[in-house]
Tab-separated table of C-alpha atoms in Angstrom:
chain	number	residue	atom	x	y	z
A	49	MET	CA	149.647	-61.346	27.905
A	50	ARG	CA	150.315	-61.025	25.338
A	51	LYS	CA	148.891	-63.499	23.247
A	52	VAL	CA	150.096	-65.493	19.407
A	53	ASP	CA	147.127	-65.057	17.044
A	54	PRO	CA	146.078	-67.720	15.223
A	55	GLY	CA	144.533	-66.017	12.004
A	56	ASN	CA	144.963	-66.389	8.805
A	57	PHE	CA	147.949	-63.787	8.658
A	58	ASN	CA	150.176	-66.570	10.498
A	59	PHE	CA	149.407	-68.445	8.337
A	60	LEU	CA	150.669	-65.950	4.957
A	61	GLN	CA	153.736	-65.129	6.402
A	62	PRO	CA	156.741	-65.598	3.477
A	63	GLY	CA	158.558	-68.006	6.145
A	64	TRP	CA	155.645	-70.506	6.246
A	65	PHE	CA	155.202	-70.227	3.048
A	66	VAL	CA	157.871	-71.176	1.754
A	67	LEU	CA	157.897	-73.828	4.290
A	68	HIS	CA	154.508	-75.317	3.086
A	69	VAL	CA	155.975	-75.191	-0.896
A	70	LEU	CA	159.086	-76.882	-0.139
A	71	ALA	CA	156.860	-79.561	2.027
A	72	ILE	CA	154.681	-80.082	-0.753
A	73	PHE	CA	156.774	-80.063	-3.447
A	74	GLY	CA	159.232	-83.094	-1.686
A	75	THR	CA	156.488	-85.449	-0.993
A	76	ILE	CA	155.712	-84.895	-5.080
A	77	MET	CA	158.882	-85.723	-6.204
A	78	LEU	CA	159.041	-87.925	-3.211
A	79	GLY	CA	156.011	-90.389	-4.747
A	80	MET	CA	157.200	-90.016	-8.466
A	81	ALA	CA	161.061	-91.673	-7.280
A	82	LEU	CA	158.601	-94.323	-5.088
A	83	GLU	CA	156.505	-94.819	-7.778
A	84	ARG	CA	159.250	-94.828	-10.943
A	85	ARG	CA	161.433	-97.617	-8.890
A	86	THR	CA	159.089	-100.041	-9.102
């Protein structure tokens, strides 16, 4: 019975960290692009 531990360790793994940084950066860039267009 192996359970996945949904703790802070999983969130701090490098893959998740990079994914979140790219998602946040992409959202900011999209918002700036839309703001510049109008």
